[in-house]
Amino acid sequence: MSVRGGLRIDVDWSEGACALTVHGALSADVVDLFDDALELALEQAGRRQQDVVVDLRDVVAVDARGEDELRSIGPRARRVGCRVRVRS
């Protein structure tokens, strides 16, 4: 679990996939926390040939920087050879 500035990210490696559950606001002041968690999950999932699930159902707000980060998920996943599913 990672927490900063009202953003919490829970990471779970069960059931053959990595689940990142995001809680709070995804904004410029904390987007690097999400970026770090996502990068680590994608790298490990790519090596393990597993999927990554990004659960955004508890996200209360996303600013422009957060939107940019979310748009980067697909291309980053393709680079490491894993699939990503986004729940919103």
XYZ file of C-alpha atoms in Angstrom:
88
model
C 0.000 0.000 0.000
C 1.207 3.495 -0.875
C -0.299 6.624 0.679
C 0.354 10.321 0.185
C -1.697 13.507 -0.003
C -5.076 11.814 0.124
C -4.158 9.218 -2.509
C -3.927 5.563 -1.520
C -2.934 2.717 -3.810
C -3.430 -0.878 -2.748
C -1.476 -3.545 -4.647
C -2.580 -7.180 -4.687
C -0.821 -10.002 -6.573
C -3.475 -12.677 -6.253
C -5.377 -14.701 -8.836
C -2.673 -14.497 -11.507
C -2.796 -10.733 -11.979
C -1.667 -7.541 -10.307
C -4.514 -5.360 -9.068
C -3.848 -1.685 -8.356
C -6.803 -0.220 -6.484
C -6.679 3.568 -6.400
C -8.491 5.594 -3.724
C -8.767 9.385 -3.576
C -7.833 12.120 -6.036
C -5.364 11.550 -8.846
C -3.824 14.991 -9.128
C -0.531 16.630 -10.089
C 0.798 16.707 -6.527
C 0.506 12.925 -6.075
C 0.494 11.507 -9.606
C 4.117 10.391 -9.205
C 2.971 7.958 -6.498
C 0.570 6.362 -8.989
C 3.245 6.432 -11.693
C 5.739 4.588 -9.489
C 3.210 1.924 -8.456
C 2.074 1.427 -12.046
C 5.619 1.188 -13.392
C 6.577 -1.460 -10.848
C 3.390 -3.442 -11.490
C 3.854 -3.322 -15.269
C 7.494 -4.394 -15.097
C 6.746 -7.331 -12.823
C 3.607 -8.349 -14.698
C 5.486 -8.251 -17.996
C 8.152 -10.589 -16.620
C 5.522 -12.925 -15.167
C 3.296 -12.714 -18.269
C 0.360 -11.596 -16.143
C -2.304 -8.926 -16.503
C -2.578 -5.690 -14.556
C -5.959 -4.478 -13.340
C -6.241 -0.782 -12.497
C -9.336 -0.191 -10.371
C -10.394 3.463 -10.418
C -13.853 3.035 -8.860
C -12.800 4.862 -5.665
C -11.130 7.786 -7.453
C -12.993 10.974 -6.528
C -11.248 13.429 -8.876
C -8.721 13.490 -11.717
C -6.951 16.647 -12.901
C -5.208 17.189 -16.250
C -1.958 15.599 -15.043
C -3.889 12.595 -13.761
C -5.625 12.256 -17.130
C -2.256 12.276 -18.886
C -1.069 9.520 -16.582
C -4.152 7.403 -17.249
C -3.745 7.815 -21.020
C -0.185 6.489 -20.747
C -1.263 3.129 -19.301
C -1.944 1.345 -22.603
C 1.287 2.278 -24.397
C 3.360 1.479 -21.313
C 1.727 -1.943 -20.965
C 2.377 -2.764 -24.617
C 6.071 -1.877 -24.186
C 6.501 -4.499 -21.461
C 4.227 -7.073 -23.077
C 1.338 -7.270 -20.666
C -2.368 -6.507 -20.810
C -4.109 -3.925 -18.653
C -7.767 -3.795 -17.693
C -9.170 -0.597 -16.236
C -12.204 -0.636 -13.973
C -14.006 2.640 -13.532
